[in-house]
Coordinates of C-alpha atoms in Angstrom, one line a residue:
Chain N
M1 CA -110.3 -58.3 68.4
T2 CA -111.6 -54.9 67.8
V3 CA -108.4 -53.7 66.1
K4 CA -108.7 -56.5 63.8
V5 CA -112.2 -55.3 62.8
K6 CA -111.4 -51.8 62.8
L7 CA -108.5 -52.3 60.3
P8 CA -109.9 -52.9 57.1
Q9 CA -112.3 -50.0 57.8
L10 CA -109.4 -47.8 58.5
L11 CA -107.5 -48.6 55.4
L12 CA -110.7 -47.4 53.4
V13 CA -110.8 -44.1 55.1
V14 CA -107.3 -44.1 54.3
V15 CA -107.8 -44.7 50.6
W16 CA -110.3 -42.7 50.1
I17 CA -108.3 -39.6 51.6
F18 CA -105.6 -40.3 49.4
W19 CA -108.1 -40.2 46.4
C20 CA -109.7 -37.4 47.5
W21 CA -106.3 -35.7 47.7
Y22 CA -105.1 -37.3 44.4
F23 CA -108.0 -35.8 42.2
R24 CA -108.4 -32.5 44.4
G25 CA -107.1 -30.7 41.2
H26 CA -109.5 -32.5 39.1
F27 CA -113.0 -31.3 41.1
R28 CA -111.4 -28.1 41.4
K29 CA -111.0 -27.7 37.7
M30 CA -114.6 -29.1 37.0
A31 CA -116.2 -26.7 39.7
S32 CA -114.7 -24.0 38.2
I33 CA -115.4 -25.2 34.4
V34 CA -119.2 -25.6 35.2
A35 CA -119.4 -22.2 37.0
A36 CA -117.8 -20.2 34.4
A37 CA -120.6 -21.9 31.7
N38 CA -123.2 -20.9 33.8
N39 CA -121.9 -17.8 34.6
D40 CA -123.0 -18.3 38.0
D41 CA -121.1 -19.4 41.4
R42 CA -123.5 -22.5 42.1
V43 CA -122.2 -25.7 40.6
H44 CA -124.9 -27.0 38.1
L45 CA -124.6 -30.9 37.2
I46 CA -127.9 -31.7 35.5
C47 CA -129.2 -35.4 36.2
R48 CA -128.1 -37.6 33.9
F49 CA -131.0 -40.2 34.5
Y50 CA -133.7 -37.4 34.3
T51 CA -132.4 -36.6 31.1
R52 CA -133.2 -40.6 30.1
G53 CA -136.7 -40.3 31.8
M54 CA -135.5 -42.6 34.8
C55 CA -134.4 -40.9 37.7
R56 CA -135.5 -42.9 40.8
F57 CA -134.5 -40.2 43.2
G58 CA -137.1 -37.5 41.5
N59 CA -137.2 -34.3 43.7
L60 CA -134.6 -35.6 45.8
C61 CA -132.2 -35.9 43.3
R62 CA -128.9 -33.9 44.0
F63 CA -128.6 -32.8 40.2
I64 CA -130.5 -30.6 38.5
H65 CA -133.9 -31.5 36.4
P66 CA -134.1 -29.0 33.9
D67 CA -137.5 -27.8 33.2
P68 CA -137.7 -28.9 28.9
S69 CA -139.9 -26.0 28.5
Q70 CA -137.3 -23.8 29.1
P71 CA -135.2 -24.2 25.8
T72 CA -132.4 -21.7 27.4
A73 CA -131.6 -24.0 30.0
A74 CA -128.2 -25.1 29.9
G75 CA -128.2 -29.2 28.4
V76 CA -131.9 -28.5 26.4
D77 CA -130.6 -26.4 23.9
G78 CA -131.7 -27.0 20.8
G79 CA -129.9 -27.7 17.2
S80 CA -130.5 -24.2 16.4
Q81 CA -126.8 -23.5 16.6
P82 CA -124.8 -24.5 13.4
A83 CA -122.6 -27.4 14.4
S84 CA -119.5 -25.8 13.0
N85 CA -120.2 -23.2 15.6
R86 CA -120.3 -25.4 18.3
L87 CA -117.2 -27.1 17.6
H88 CA -115.3 -23.9 17.7
D89 CA -116.2 -23.4 21.4
S90 CA -114.7 -27.0 21.7
H91 CA -112.4 -26.0 24.5
T92 CA -115.1 -23.8 26.5
A93 CA -117.1 -24.9 29.6
A94 CA -120.5 -24.1 28.1
A95 CA -119.9 -27.1 25.8
T96 CA -118.6 -29.3 28.5
T97 CA -121.7 -29.0 30.5
S98 CA -124.4 -29.4 28.0
A99 CA -122.7 -32.4 26.3
Q100 CA -123.4 -34.3 29.4
T101 CA -127.8 -34.1 27.8
D102 CA -127.3 -32.6 24.3
P103 CA -126.5 -35.8 22.2
K104 CA -125.2 -33.6 19.4
K105 CA -122.4 -32.4 22.0
W106 CA -121.2 -35.3 23.4
V107 CA -118.5 -35.4 20.7
L108 CA -117.3 -32.3 22.6
A109 CA -117.4 -34.0 26.3
P110 CA -113.9 -33.5 28.4
V111 CA -111.5 -36.4 27.2
F112 CA -109.1 -37.3 30.0
V113 CA -105.3 -37.1 27.9
P114 CA -103.1 -36.7 31.0
K115 CA -99.5 -36.2 29.8
N116 CA -99.7 -36.8 25.9
Q117 CA -102.1 -34.6 25.1
Q118 CA -99.5 -32.5 23.3
R119 CA -98.0 -35.2 21.7
I120 CA -101.3 -36.3 20.1
S121 CA -102.1 -32.9 18.9
I122 CA -98.9 -32.3 16.8
E123 CA -98.4 -35.7 16.4
P124 CA -97.4 -36.0 12.3
G125 CA -100.4 -37.3 10.6
S126 CA -103.0 -36.1 13.0
S127 CA -104.5 -33.1 11.8
S128 CA -102.2 -30.5 12.9
S129 CA -101.2 -29.1 9.6
N130 CA -101.4 -25.5 10.5
D131 CA -100.0 -23.6 13.4
N132 CA -103.5 -22.4 14.6
C133 CA -104.7 -25.6 15.0
K134 CA -101.3 -26.6 17.4
D135 CA -101.9 -24.0 19.5
E136 CA -105.3 -24.6 20.1
A137 CA -104.6 -28.2 20.5
S138 CA -101.9 -28.0 23.0
A139 CA -103.3 -25.2 25.0
S140 CA -106.6 -26.1 25.3
S141 CA -107.5 -29.6 23.4
T142 CA -109.4 -31.2 26.1
T143 CA -112.4 -32.4 24.0
Y144 CA -112.6 -35.4 21.9
A145 CA -113.4 -33.1 19.1
A146 CA -110.5 -30.9 19.0
V147 CA -108.4 -33.5 18.8
V148 CA -110.2 -35.7 16.1
V149 CA -111.5 -32.9 14.2
G150 CA -108.4 -31.2 13.9
P151 CA -107.8 -27.4 12.9
G152 CA -110.3 -24.6 12.8
G153 CA -112.9 -27.2 14.2
T154 CA -114.4 -27.9 10.9
V155 CA -115.7 -31.6 10.9
V156 CA -114.5 -33.1 7.3
Q157 CA -117.8 -34.5 5.7
S158 CA -117.0 -37.1 3.2
D159 CA -120.6 -38.3 3.0
V160 CA -124.3 -36.8 3.2
S161 CA -124.8 -39.3 5.6
S162 CA -122.1 -38.6 7.8
E163 CA -123.2 -35.0 9.2
E164 CA -126.1 -36.7 10.7
T165 CA -124.5 -39.5 12.2
T166 CA -122.7 -37.4 14.5
T167 CA -125.5 -35.6 15.6
T168 CA -128.4 -38.0 15.7
C169 CA -128.7 -41.6 17.4
P170 CA -125.9 -43.9 15.5
Y171 CA -128.5 -47.1 15.3
Q172 CA -131.3 -44.7 13.7
F173 CA -134.0 -46.7 12.8
N174 CA -133.1 -50.2 14.6
C175 CA -132.6 -48.3 17.6
P176 CA -132.4 -50.8 20.7
Y177 CA -134.1 -47.8 23.0
G178 CA -136.8 -47.0 20.7
D179 CA -138.9 -44.1 21.9
M180 CA -137.0 -44.2 25.3
C181 CA -133.9 -43.1 23.3
T182 CA -132.4 -40.0 24.2
Y183 CA -130.7 -39.1 21.0
E184 CA -133.1 -37.6 17.6
H185 CA -133.7 -40.2 15.0
N186 CA -133.7 -39.1 12.0
Q187 CA -136.4 -39.6 9.4
M188 CA -136.2 -41.6 5.9
C189 CA -135.6 -39.6 2.4
E190 CA -137.7 -41.0 0.2
M191 CA -135.4 -40.1 -2.5
C192 CA -132.1 -41.8 -1.5
G193 CA -134.0 -44.1 0.9
R194 CA -131.4 -43.1 3.7
Y195 CA -132.5 -42.4 7.4
S196 CA -131.0 -39.0 6.4
L197 CA -133.5 -36.2 7.0
H198 CA -133.0 -34.7 10.5
P199 CA -136.4 -34.2 12.5
T200 CA -136.5 -30.9 13.3
D201 CA -133.3 -28.7 11.3
K202 CA -135.1 -27.7 8.5
E203 CA -131.9 -26.5 6.5
Q204 CA -130.4 -29.7 6.8
R205 CA -133.6 -31.3 5.5
K206 CA -133.5 -28.7 2.8
S207 CA -130.0 -29.2 1.8
H208 CA -130.4 -32.9 2.0
I209 CA -133.3 -33.0 -0.6
A210 CA -131.4 -30.7 -2.9
L211 CA -128.9 -32.9 -2.7
C212 CA -130.9 -36.2 -3.5
I213 CA -132.4 -34.0 -6.3
Q214 CA -129.0 -33.4 -7.6
Q215 CA -127.9 -36.8 -7.8
H216 CA -131.1 -38.1 -9.2
E217 CA -130.7 -35.5 -11.6
K218 CA -127.1 -36.8 -12.5
D219 CA -128.9 -40.5 -12.4
M220 CA -131.4 -39.4 -15.1
E221 CA -128.7 -37.3 -17.3
L222 CA -126.9 -40.8 -17.1
S223 CA -129.4 -42.9 -17.6
F224 CA -130.6 -41.1 -20.9
A225 CA -126.8 -40.9 -22.1
I226 CA -127.2 -44.7 -21.8
A227 CA -130.5 -45.2 -23.4
R228 CA -129.0 -43.2 -26.2
S229 CA -125.8 -44.7 -26.7
K230 CA -126.6 -48.2 -26.5
D231 CA -127.7 -49.3 -30.0
K232 CA -125.2 -47.1 -31.5
T233 CA -122.8 -48.9 -34.0
C234 CA -119.9 -47.5 -34.9
G235 CA -119.2 -46.6 -38.8
I236 CA -116.0 -48.0 -39.1
C237 CA -116.2 -51.4 -37.4
F238 CA -120.2 -52.1 -37.6
E239 CA -120.3 -53.1 -34.1
I240 CA -122.2 -52.4 -31.4
I241 CA -120.1 -49.6 -29.6
M242 CA -121.3 -49.8 -25.9
E243 CA -121.1 -53.8 -26.3
K244 CA -117.7 -53.8 -27.2
S245 CA -114.9 -54.5 -24.5
G246 CA -113.9 -52.4 -22.1
R247 CA -111.4 -49.6 -23.0
E248 CA -113.3 -49.7 -26.7
Q249 CA -116.3 -49.0 -25.3
R250 CA -116.0 -45.3 -25.9
F251 CA -117.3 -43.2 -28.9
G252 CA -114.8 -40.9 -30.9
I253 CA -117.1 -37.7 -31.4
L254 CA -116.2 -35.5 -34.2
P255 CA -117.0 -32.0 -34.0
N256 CA -117.9 -31.1 -37.3
C257 CA -120.6 -33.9 -37.8
N258 CA -122.8 -36.4 -36.3
H259 CA -121.6 -39.7 -37.3
I260 CA -121.0 -42.7 -35.1
F261 CA -117.7 -44.2 -34.6
C262 CA -116.1 -46.0 -32.0
L263 CA -112.7 -43.9 -30.2
E264 CA -110.5 -46.5 -31.6
C265 CA -111.9 -46.8 -34.7
I266 CA -111.8 -42.9 -35.9
R267 CA -108.4 -42.8 -34.6
K268 CA -106.9 -45.7 -36.3
W269 CA -108.6 -44.1 -39.6
R270 CA -107.3 -40.7 -38.8
Q271 CA -103.8 -42.5 -38.3
A272 CA -103.7 -44.2 -41.8
K273 CA -100.6 -43.5 -43.6
Q274 CA -102.1 -44.3 -47.0
F275 CA -104.3 -41.7 -47.7
D276 CA -104.0 -37.9 -47.9
N277 CA -104.5 -35.7 -44.9
K278 CA -107.7 -34.8 -46.4
I279 CA -109.0 -38.4 -46.6
I280 CA -108.1 -39.4 -43.2
R281 CA -109.4 -35.9 -41.5
A282 CA -112.7 -36.1 -43.1
C283 CA -115.7 -38.5 -41.7
P284 CA -115.5 -41.6 -43.2
E285 CA -119.6 -41.0 -44.1
C286 CA -119.9 -37.9 -45.0
R287 CA -116.4 -36.4 -45.9
I288 CA -117.3 -33.1 -43.7
P289 CA -113.5 -32.8 -42.2
S290 CA -112.8 -32.3 -38.3
D291 CA -109.8 -31.1 -36.8
Y292 CA -109.9 -33.3 -34.1
V293 CA -111.7 -36.6 -32.3
C294 CA -113.1 -36.2 -28.9
P295 CA -113.4 -39.1 -26.4
S296 CA -116.5 -39.5 -24.8
A297 CA -118.2 -42.6 -22.7
F298 CA -121.8 -42.0 -24.4
W299 CA -123.2 -41.0 -27.8
V300 CA -124.0 -36.7 -27.8
E301 CA -126.6 -36.1 -29.9
T302 CA -127.5 -32.1 -28.9
K303 CA -125.6 -29.5 -29.9
D304 CA -125.2 -28.3 -26.3
E305 CA -124.3 -31.4 -25.4
K306 CA -121.6 -31.9 -27.9
E307 CA -120.1 -28.3 -26.9
K308 CA -120.1 -28.8 -23.4
L309 CA -118.2 -32.3 -24.0
I310 CA -115.8 -30.4 -26.2
T311 CA -115.1 -27.9 -23.8
D312 CA -114.5 -30.2 -20.9
Y313 CA -112.1 -32.3 -23.2
K314 CA -110.1 -29.0 -24.1
K315 CA -109.9 -28.0 -20.2
A316 CA -108.9 -31.5 -19.4
L317 CA -106.3 -31.3 -21.8
G318 CA -105.0 -28.1 -20.5
E319 CA -104.5 -29.6 -17.0
K320 CA -102.2 -31.9 -18.4
D321 CA -98.3 -31.2 -19.2
C322 CA -97.3 -30.4 -22.5
K323 CA -94.8 -33.4 -23.4
Y324 CA -92.5 -31.0 -25.5
F325 CA -92.6 -28.1 -23.2
K326 CA -91.2 -30.4 -20.2
K327 CA -92.3 -27.6 -17.8
G328 CA -89.7 -25.4 -19.2
E329 CA -86.9 -27.8 -20.1
G330 CA -88.4 -28.3 -23.8
K331 CA -89.7 -26.4 -26.4
C332 CA -93.2 -26.8 -27.7
P333 CA -93.3 -26.7 -31.8
F334 CA -97.2 -25.5 -31.3
G335 CA -96.9 -22.6 -29.2
N336 CA -99.5 -21.4 -27.4
K337 CA -101.6 -23.0 -29.9
C338 CA -101.2 -26.0 -27.8
F339 CA -103.8 -27.7 -26.0
Y340 CA -101.9 -28.7 -23.1
K341 CA -100.2 -27.0 -20.0
H342 CA -97.3 -25.0 -20.3
A343 CA -96.6 -24.4 -16.5
L344 CA -93.0 -24.4 -14.9
P345 CA -92.3 -26.8 -11.9
G346 CA -93.5 -23.8 -9.7
G347 CA -96.9 -24.5 -11.2
E348 CA -96.4 -20.6 -13.2
R349 CA -97.8 -20.6 -16.1
V350 CA -96.2 -19.8 -19.4
D351 CA -97.4 -17.8 -22.6
V352 CA -94.6 -19.3 -24.8
G353 CA -95.7 -17.1 -27.4
V354 CA -96.9 -17.8 -31.6
P355 CA -95.2 -21.1 -32.4
K356 CA -92.2 -20.9 -34.2
R357 CA -92.3 -22.0 -37.8
N358 CA -89.7 -23.2 -40.4
K359 CA -88.2 -20.8 -42.2
R360 CA -88.3 -22.5 -45.2
K361 CA -92.2 -22.8 -45.2
I362 CA -92.5 -19.3 -44.7
Q363 CA -91.2 -18.7 -47.9
R364 CA -94.8 -20.8 -49.1
A365 CA -98.2 -18.9 -49.3
D366 CA -99.2 -18.0 -45.4
D367 CA -102.3 -20.3 -45.4
E368 CA -100.8 -23.0 -46.7
I369 CA -98.3 -23.3 -43.7
L370 CA -101.3 -22.5 -41.2
D371 CA -103.1 -25.3 -42.7
L372 CA -100.2 -27.6 -42.4
F373 CA -99.3 -26.3 -39.0
D374 CA -102.6 -27.3 -38.1
L375 CA -102.7 -30.6 -39.3
Y376 CA -99.5 -31.4 -37.1
L377 CA -101.0 -29.5 -34.3
W378 CA -104.1 -32.0 -34.1
D379 CA -102.1 -35.0 -35.1
F380 CA -100.2 -34.4 -31.8
V381 CA -103.4 -33.7 -30.1
D382 CA -105.3 -36.9 -31.6
R383 CA -102.3 -39.3 -30.8
R384 CA -101.4 -39.0 -27.4
E385 CA -103.1 -41.0 -24.4
F386 CA -105.6 -38.5 -22.7
H387 CA -105.6 -38.0 -18.7
W388 CA -109.3 -37.5 -19.5
L389 CA -109.9 -40.7 -20.9
E390 CA -109.2 -42.2 -17.3
I391 CA -111.4 -39.9 -15.8
L392 CA -114.3 -40.7 -17.7
S393 CA -113.5 -44.3 -17.5
N394 CA -113.4 -44.0 -13.7
F395 CA -116.5 -42.6 -14.0
T396 CA -118.5 -45.3 -15.4
D397 CA -116.6 -47.9 -13.9
S398 CA -117.7 -46.6 -10.6
G399 CA -121.2 -46.3 -11.8
D400 CA -121.1 -49.7 -13.2
S401 CA -122.6 -51.9 -10.7
D402 CA -125.7 -49.8 -10.4
W403 CA -126.9 -49.1 -14.0
S404 CA -125.3 -52.5 -16.1
E405 CA -128.1 -54.7 -14.4
D406 CA -130.7 -52.7 -15.9
F407 CA -129.7 -52.5 -19.2
E408 CA -128.7 -56.1 -19.6
Chain U
M1 CA -107.0 -57.4 -37.2
A2 CA -107.7 -59.6 -39.6
N3 CA -110.4 -60.4 -36.8
M4 CA -111.9 -57.2 -37.7
A5 CA -112.1 -57.3 -41.5
V6 CA -113.6 -60.5 -41.2
S7 CA -116.1 -59.6 -38.4
R8 CA -117.4 -56.7 -40.9
I9 CA -117.3 -58.6 -43.5
K10 CA -119.8 -60.8 -42.1
R11 CA -121.6 -58.1 -40.7
E12 CA -122.0 -56.5 -44.1
F13 CA -122.7 -59.7 -45.5
K14 CA -125.8 -60.2 -43.8
E15 CA -126.6 -56.0 -44.6
V16 CA -126.2 -57.2 -48.4
I17 CA -128.4 -60.2 -48.4
K18 CA -131.2 -58.1 -46.7
S19 CA -130.8 -54.8 -48.8
E20 CA -133.2 -53.6 -51.6
E21 CA -130.7 -54.2 -54.1
I22 CA -131.0 -58.1 -53.4
V23 CA -134.5 -57.9 -54.1
Q24 CA -134.1 -56.3 -57.1
C25 CA -131.9 -58.4 -58.5
S26 CA -129.3 -55.2 -59.2
I27 CA -126.4 -56.4 -56.9
K28 CA -125.1 -60.0 -55.4
I29 CA -122.5 -61.2 -53.2
E30 CA -121.3 -64.5 -53.0
L31 CA -118.5 -66.2 -50.9
V32 CA -115.7 -68.1 -53.1
N33 CA -114.1 -69.8 -50.0
D34 CA -114.9 -70.0 -46.1
S35 CA -111.9 -67.6 -45.3
W36 CA -114.2 -64.6 -45.6
T37 CA -111.3 -62.7 -47.7
E38 CA -112.4 -63.6 -51.1
L39 CA -115.8 -62.8 -52.4
R40 CA -117.5 -63.0 -55.5
G41 CA -120.0 -59.9 -56.7
E42 CA -122.3 -59.5 -59.6
I43 CA -124.0 -56.1 -60.8
A44 CA -126.4 -55.7 -63.5
G45 CA -125.7 -53.5 -66.2
P46 CA -127.6 -49.9 -65.5
P47 CA -130.7 -49.6 -67.5
D48 CA -130.2 -47.1 -70.7
T49 CA -126.7 -48.0 -71.1
P50 CA -124.9 -50.3 -73.1
Y51 CA -124.7 -52.6 -70.5
E52 CA -128.4 -53.2 -69.9
G53 CA -129.4 -57.1 -69.6
G54 CA -125.8 -58.2 -68.8
K55 CA -124.2 -59.8 -65.3
F56 CA -121.0 -58.9 -64.6
L57 CA -119.1 -60.8 -62.1
L58 CA -116.5 -59.2 -59.7
E59 CA -113.6 -60.5 -57.7
I60 CA -113.5 -59.0 -54.5
K61 CA -110.4 -59.3 -52.3
V62 CA -110.7 -58.3 -48.3
P63 CA -107.1 -57.0 -47.3
E64 CA -106.7 -57.9 -44.0
T65 CA -106.6 -53.9 -43.3
Y66 CA -109.9 -53.8 -44.0
P67 CA -111.9 -51.4 -43.6
F68 CA -109.3 -49.1 -43.3
N69 CA -108.1 -50.4 -46.8
P70 CA -110.3 -50.5 -49.7
P71 CA -111.2 -54.1 -50.8
K72 CA -109.3 -55.2 -54.2
V73 CA -112.2 -55.3 -56.6
R74 CA -111.8 -56.4 -60.3
F75 CA -113.9 -57.4 -63.3
I76 CA -113.9 -61.1 -64.1
T77 CA -116.6 -60.7 -66.7
K78 CA -114.8 -59.1 -70.0
I79 CA -116.4 -55.4 -70.2
W80 CA -115.8 -52.4 -72.5
H81 CA -115.5 -49.1 -70.7
P82 CA -112.9 -46.5 -70.4
N83 CA -112.4 -46.7 -66.9
I84 CA -111.9 -50.7 -66.7
S85 CA -109.6 -52.4 -68.6
S86 CA -110.5 -54.7 -71.2
V87 CA -107.5 -57.3 -70.7
T88 CA -107.4 -57.5 -66.9
G89 CA -110.7 -56.4 -66.1
A90 CA -109.1 -53.7 -63.7
I91 CA -110.8 -50.6 -62.2
C92 CA -110.1 -47.1 -62.2
L93 CA -112.2 -45.6 -59.3
D94 CA -111.2 -43.2 -56.9
I95 CA -112.8 -44.4 -53.8
L96 CA -110.9 -48.3 -54.8
K97 CA -108.0 -46.6 -54.4
D98 CA -106.8 -43.3 -52.6
N99 CA -110.5 -41.6 -51.9
W100 CA -111.8 -44.9 -50.2
A101 CA -113.7 -44.5 -47.0
A102 CA -113.6 -46.7 -44.0
A103 CA -117.5 -46.6 -43.6
M104 CA -118.0 -47.8 -47.1
T105 CA -119.1 -51.2 -47.5
L106 CA -119.3 -53.8 -49.9
R107 CA -122.5 -52.6 -50.8
T108 CA -121.4 -49.1 -51.4
V109 CA -118.8 -50.3 -53.8
L110 CA -120.9 -52.4 -55.6
L111 CA -123.6 -49.3 -56.0
S112 CA -120.2 -47.0 -56.9
L113 CA -119.4 -49.7 -59.8
Q114 CA -122.8 -49.8 -61.0
A115 CA -122.7 -45.9 -61.2
L116 CA -119.3 -46.2 -63.1
L117 CA -120.8 -48.1 -65.8
A118 CA -123.5 -45.7 -66.1
A119 CA -121.4 -42.7 -66.2
A120 CA -118.1 -43.2 -67.5
E121 CA -115.2 -40.8 -66.7
P122 CA -112.9 -40.9 -70.4
D123 CA -110.9 -38.2 -69.2
D124 CA -109.5 -40.3 -66.4
P125 CA -109.1 -43.7 -68.2
Q126 CA -107.9 -46.9 -67.1
D127 CA -108.2 -48.3 -70.7
A128 CA -106.8 -45.8 -73.1
V129 CA -107.8 -47.3 -76.3
V130 CA -111.7 -47.6 -75.4
A131 CA -111.6 -44.0 -74.0
S132 CA -110.5 -42.6 -77.1
Q133 CA -112.8 -44.6 -78.9
Y134 CA -115.6 -43.3 -76.1
K135 CA -114.3 -39.9 -77.0
H136 CA -114.0 -39.6 -80.6
N137 CA -116.3 -42.2 -81.7
Y138 CA -119.4 -42.4 -79.4
S139 CA -121.4 -44.4 -81.4
L140 CA -119.1 -47.2 -82.1
F141 CA -118.2 -47.4 -78.4
L142 CA -121.9 -47.9 -78.1
M143 CA -122.0 -50.8 -80.3
T144 CA -119.0 -52.3 -79.2
A145 CA -120.1 -52.2 -75.4
R146 CA -123.3 -53.8 -76.2
H147 CA -121.5 -56.2 -78.2
W148 CA -119.2 -57.3 -75.3
T149 CA -122.2 -57.1 -72.9
N150 CA -123.8 -59.6 -75.3
A151 CA -120.9 -61.7 -75.8
Y152 CA -119.8 -62.0 -72.3
A153 CA -122.6 -60.9 -69.9
G154 CA -125.7 -62.4 -71.4
G155 CA -126.7 -59.2 -72.7
P156 CA -129.4 -58.8 -75.5
S157 CA -128.3 -57.2 -78.4
R158 CA -126.5 -59.0 -81.4
F159 CA -124.7 -57.5 -84.2
A160 CA -124.4 -59.5 -86.8
D161 CA -122.0 -57.7 -88.7
C162 CA -119.7 -57.9 -85.5
D163 CA -120.1 -61.5 -85.5
Q164 CA -119.6 -61.7 -89.2
K165 CA -116.0 -60.3 -88.5
I166 CA -114.9 -62.3 -85.7
Q167 CA -116.1 -65.5 -87.6
R168 CA -113.4 -64.3 -90.2
L169 CA -110.5 -64.0 -88.1
K170 CA -111.4 -67.0 -86.1
D171 CA -111.4 -68.8 -89.4
M172 CA -107.8 -67.6 -89.6
G173 CA -106.9 -69.4 -86.6
I174 CA -107.4 -66.6 -83.9
D175 CA -108.7 -66.9 -80.7
E176 CA -112.5 -65.5 -80.8
H177 CA -111.5 -63.3 -77.5
K178 CA -108.4 -61.9 -79.2
A179 CA -110.2 -61.6 -82.7
R180 CA -112.8 -59.4 -80.6
A181 CA -110.3 -57.7 -78.8
V182 CA -108.2 -56.7 -81.7
L183 CA -111.7 -55.5 -84.1
S184 CA -113.0 -53.7 -81.1
M185 CA -109.8 -51.6 -80.7
E186 CA -109.4 -51.2 -84.4
N187 CA -113.0 -49.5 -84.2
W188 CA -113.9 -52.8 -86.1
D189 CA -111.7 -52.3 -89.1
L190 CA -111.3 -55.8 -90.5
E191 CA -108.0 -54.9 -92.5
K192 CA -106.4 -53.0 -89.6
A193 CA -107.2 -56.0 -87.2
T194 CA -105.4 -58.7 -89.6
E195 CA -102.5 -56.5 -90.1
S196 CA -102.1 -55.9 -86.1
L197 CA -102.7 -59.5 -85.7
F198 CA -100.0 -60.8 -88.2
S199 CA -97.5 -57.8 -88.3

């Protein structure tokens, strides 16, 4: 009878002993980590419940109840340290202790990755692209941050708001814990309407507002560009350019005069075979010759806007491989006067020198050759499909949903 | 492509109808058929020229490639002008040929033609006989042009002498227009005209 009663208890004791024995290594490790962190022999563990304001044990609690008035105490450390620095210490013990209370460091909490931690960190596709990372990860990637964030410990920020979500309450304004929440809650930015302003981090607030203002300026610029473009009529097809369909909704800007055409029309005019070059290179309205047509999503009016557009355009062309040079395999008849990129497969740029001219032509007057040559060069530029156009159209397409409604 | 030509003509049509020149009755455009490719233009002879008071009809054919190619324009109304054929009405005007620009419109074409009536270019003639008369016997050219304007375009000036000579040829069984054309070419010399008609 007595034996029967004691058997389950005995079993429990055995299991407990086994459990202690099994996890002894972990206890020892944790103790040493915490001790090292505090540079103290005593084991400091901060009460989780106290930090949430609901420890039932009060003064009798086994864990430390830190004094909020002492900012130096472990775990109450404020957000003055930049996020990236904190992440660098991902494997240090300081991080692991304070991670218990500081929501900003929860991301650095120790993670239990028993045997496969090495495998994870050097797995292809994970962020282990450099050696530095591999070493760090395999040696001590005990934190979630080290595994996820990857080399160098820098968090890749894709968005303005992503930074805040890692350091403050993920629920933000509709947090179910309300004032009881241990996380800090962001304040709403009046410019973007998002809860993106950190309550205490002045640097963050400043940079967020600066970003917002920048964005706002961009939006304003776009609005103005649309406003001045929306009623412009092409001088050739007589249609309102912004009302044309899809890819035809583009301006062809002539560098030397201010007459309005859509890109399709002015290109077509300049390719007309039935007229002299002199005629088709001239503006159909004022007959001022222009060497090329610059595509643009919007109408540019001022000289500065136009100059910027043309500079950007030439720069964009310079990024694209010349179809005659063919990465060194071919020869570009336009030499170093070509707008397109002359680079070897390795990316090394090549100066192909001045364009080679036809011997027969050299006998003629020099100026004439140059003129002829220029004409052909511009022909070439005009007739190619532009990379840059794609960039531009992407730009307008992406913003489409935002502004189109306002102007319809 | 044809689409663009038609849509542009439609827009131009509206523009011409609203334009000042219409209000002043100096130019006019009408549709000939529903295809929008054939039009009828009308210009008033500019003041202080031998064409003053006349209304000149024009045939306008819009090519499919318009506005990248100029419209084909011809005078239907007979006119005595160095740059316009007195026989066919063909016009020698640079903008209708190799100096066309895609931004030009029917309105600008008609206004250019009006300007051409006011300022002939005898050195780049379409009708060599008229140009030669213009250069060598300007007063006779003025009279002939006025006479033609009166005869074909409803101009005000009548020349009894011209009418008489034409009547003489008509009596010989010559068609009135042919008689006028030959007489004009021969500087209103009846004898020479008869000679060239019957030789």
